[in-house]
Amino acid sequence: MFQVMRVGNDRLEMDVAGRLDSDGMRSGLRSLFTQAQGIQHGQLLIRVGELEMPTAGAIGVELSNLPELFRLTRQFDRCAVISSKDWIRKMGEIEGAVIPGLEVRSFRPEREADALAWLVV
């Protein structure tokens, strides 16, 4: 599952869980790019549920869209990653350290209200 929802003029919320195949990745990325149109200085909330390793096709789709994904990150100032898995939260923060202009913080699922409050500060 890879779902994207726009909330207001400046926030996207993504839910990612399960196993992504190439069709799911393609559809999710298409929705992400469409929903993000016109956002500047936005906030991104990513909820990561129970993930399985994506298929090779899904990884290929993601890699083929890297230029668009890097451009997309410039539309957002803050990203909150919500996951029960320590390694996912840590990876989110590492990505934030290497993507200029994007501040990333990670939260446990029971702290989603804190994540939302941090996004809008």
mmCIF file of C-alpha atoms in Angstrom:
data_model
loop_
_atom_site.group_PDB
_atom_site.id
_atom_site.type_symbol
_atom_site.label_atom_id
_atom_site.label_comp_id
_atom_site.label_asym_id
_atom_site.label_seq_id
_atom_site.Cartn_x
_atom_site.Cartn_y
_atom_site.Cartn_z
ATOM 1 C CA MET A 1 0.000 0.000 0.000
ATOM 2 C CA PHE A 2 1.266 3.435 -0.968
ATOM 3 C CA GLN A 3 -1.368 6.122 -0.459
ATOM 4 C CA VAL A 4 -0.987 9.889 -0.629
ATOM 5 C CA MET A 5 -3.447 12.486 0.618
ATOM 6 C CA ARG A 6 -3.180 16.253 0.394
ATOM 7 C CA VAL A 7 -4.221 18.138 3.520
ATOM 8 C CA GLY A 8 -4.804 21.807 2.858
ATOM 9 C CA ASN A 9 -2.466 23.859 0.695
ATOM 10 C CA ASP A 10 0.837 22.794 2.168
ATOM 11 C CA ARG A 11 0.813 19.275 3.626
ATOM 12 C CA LEU A 12 0.937 15.783 2.224
ATOM 13 C CA GLU A 13 0.312 12.646 4.231
ATOM 14 C CA MET A 14 1.632 9.317 2.984
ATOM 15 C CA ASP A 15 0.824 5.852 4.241
ATOM 16 C CA VAL A 16 3.175 3.068 3.217
ATOM 17 C CA ALA A 17 2.801 -0.566 4.286
ATOM 18 C CA GLY A 18 2.918 -4.104 2.983
ATOM 19 C CA ARG A 19 4.832 -5.153 -0.102
ATOM 20 C CA LEU A 20 5.159 -2.798 -3.042
ATOM 21 C CA ASP A 21 5.404 -4.125 -6.562
ATOM 22 C CA SER A 22 6.156 -2.083 -9.679
ATOM 23 C CA ASP A 23 2.487 -1.218 -10.299
ATOM 24 C CA GLY A 24 1.963 -0.111 -6.691
ATOM 25 C CA MET A 25 5.139 1.984 -6.733
ATOM 26 C CA ARG A 26 4.255 3.573 -10.076
ATOM 27 C CA SER A 27 0.732 4.395 -8.897
ATOM 28 C CA GLY A 28 1.952 5.726 -5.541
ATOM 29 C CA LEU A 29 4.612 7.932 -7.091
ATOM 30 C CA ARG A 30 2.166 9.268 -9.682
ATOM 31 C CA SER A 31 -0.209 10.189 -6.863
ATOM 32 C CA LEU A 32 2.646 11.748 -4.866
ATOM 33 C CA PHE A 33 3.748 13.942 -7.767
ATOM 34 C CA THR A 34 0.165 14.951 -8.587
ATOM 35 C CA GLN A 35 -0.791 15.756 -4.993
ATOM 36 C CA ALA A 36 2.421 17.768 -4.456
ATOM 37 C CA GLN A 37 1.813 20.144 -7.358
ATOM 38 C CA GLY A 38 1.912 23.749 -6.228
ATOM 39 C CA ILE A 39 3.190 23.082 -2.715
ATOM 40 C CA GLN A 40 5.972 25.375 -1.527
ATOM 41 C CA HIS A 41 7.528 25.292 1.948
ATOM 42 C CA GLY A 42 5.309 22.322 2.710
ATOM 43 C CA GLN A 43 5.153 19.642 5.339
ATOM 44 C CA LEU A 44 5.225 15.921 4.724
ATOM 45 C CA LEU A 45 3.877 13.310 7.141
ATOM 46 C CA ILE A 46 4.913 9.742 6.337
ATOM 47 C CA ARG A 47 3.339 6.850 8.232
ATOM 48 C CA VAL A 48 5.255 3.626 7.709
ATOM 49 C CA GLY A 49 3.394 0.501 8.740
ATOM 50 C CA GLU A 50 4.563 -3.082 8.520
ATOM 51 C CA LEU A 51 6.760 -3.164 5.439
ATOM 52 C CA GLU A 52 7.983 -6.075 3.400
ATOM 53 C CA MET A 53 10.891 -5.901 0.997
ATOM 54 C CA PRO A 54 9.688 -4.234 -2.223
ATOM 55 C CA THR A 55 9.986 -6.194 -5.432
ATOM 56 C CA ALA A 56 12.890 -5.567 -7.786
ATOM 57 C CA GLY A 57 10.410 -3.957 -10.163
ATOM 58 C CA ALA A 58 9.285 -1.508 -7.472
ATOM 59 C CA ILE A 59 12.889 -0.556 -6.733
ATOM 60 C CA GLY A 60 13.482 -0.050 -10.458
ATOM 61 C CA VAL A 61 10.472 2.257 -10.715
ATOM 62 C CA GLU A 62 11.704 4.264 -7.725
ATOM 63 C CA LEU A 63 15.222 4.552 -9.147
ATOM 64 C CA SER A 64 13.887 5.680 -12.520
ATOM 65 C CA ASN A 65 12.027 8.491 -10.722
ATOM 66 C CA LEU A 66 14.931 9.725 -8.571
ATOM 67 C CA PRO A 67 15.339 13.060 -10.411
ATOM 68 C CA GLU A 68 11.665 13.882 -9.827
ATOM 69 C CA LEU A 69 11.891 12.725 -6.206
ATOM 70 C CA PHE A 70 14.896 14.968 -5.547
ATOM 71 C CA ARG A 71 13.060 17.935 -7.096
ATOM 72 C CA LEU A 72 10.040 17.104 -4.974
ATOM 73 C CA THR A 73 12.039 17.322 -1.732
ATOM 74 C CA ARG A 74 12.718 21.000 -2.448
ATOM 75 C CA GLN A 75 8.997 21.699 -2.085
ATOM 76 C CA PHE A 76 9.037 20.672 1.574
ATOM 77 C CA ASP A 77 10.696 22.196 4.630
ATOM 78 C CA ARG A 78 9.747 19.536 7.176
ATOM 79 C CA CYS A 79 9.056 15.830 7.135
ATOM 80 C CA ALA A 80 7.793 13.728 10.034
ATOM 81 C CA VAL A 81 8.300 9.973 9.794
ATOM 82 C CA ILE A 82 6.042 7.844 11.965
ATOM 83 C CA SER A 83 6.956 4.202 12.506
ATOM 84 C CA SER A 84 7.103 1.615 15.236
ATOM 85 C CA LYS A 85 10.425 0.367 13.796
ATOM 86 C CA ASP A 86 13.564 2.003 15.171
ATOM 87 C CA TRP A 87 15.546 1.396 11.967
ATOM 88 C CA ILE A 88 12.927 3.150 9.817
ATOM 89 C CA ARG A 89 12.887 6.168 12.114
ATOM 90 C CA LYS A 90 16.698 6.291 12.070
ATOM 91 C CA MET A 91 16.822 6.010 8.246
ATOM 92 C CA GLY A 92 14.389 8.915 7.982
ATOM 93 C CA GLU A 93 16.612 11.103 10.102
ATOM 94 C CA ILE A 94 19.703 10.094 8.105
ATOM 95 C CA GLU A 95 17.929 11.075 4.885
ATOM 96 C CA GLY A 96 17.084 14.423 6.454
ATOM 97 C CA ALA A 97 20.755 14.973 7.253
ATOM 98 C CA VAL A 98 21.778 14.513 3.615
ATOM 99 C CA ILE A 99 18.911 16.326 1.855
ATOM 100 C CA PRO A 100 19.597 20.069 1.924
ATOM 101 C CA GLY A 101 16.751 22.240 3.178
ATOM 102 C CA LEU A 102 14.630 19.362 4.505
ATOM 103 C CA GLU A 103 14.358 18.869 8.256
ATOM 104 C CA VAL A 104 13.276 15.348 9.207
ATOM 105 C CA ARG A 105 12.192 14.097 12.617
ATOM 106 C CA SER A 106 10.937 10.656 13.511
ATOM 107 C CA PHE A 107 8.180 9.682 15.907
ATOM 108 C CA ARG A 108 6.655 6.530 17.323
ATOM 109 C CA PRO A 109 2.995 5.937 16.282
ATOM 110 C CA GLU A 110 1.625 6.939 19.689
ATOM 111 C CA ARG A 111 3.260 10.360 19.224
ATOM 112 C CA GLU A 112 1.517 11.261 15.957
ATOM 113 C CA ALA A 113 -0.075 14.336 17.588
ATOM 114 C CA ASP A 114 3.441 15.544 18.487
ATOM 115 C CA ALA A 115 4.553 14.944 14.894
ATOM 116 C CA LEU A 116 1.677 17.007 13.538
ATOM 117 C CA ALA A 117 2.379 19.815 16.028
ATOM 118 C CA TRP A 118 6.075 19.835 15.061
ATOM 119 C CA LEU A 119 5.240 20.026 11.340
ATOM 120 C CA VAL A 120 3.273 23.250 11.679
ATOM 121 C CA VAL A 121 5.678 25.133 13.973
#
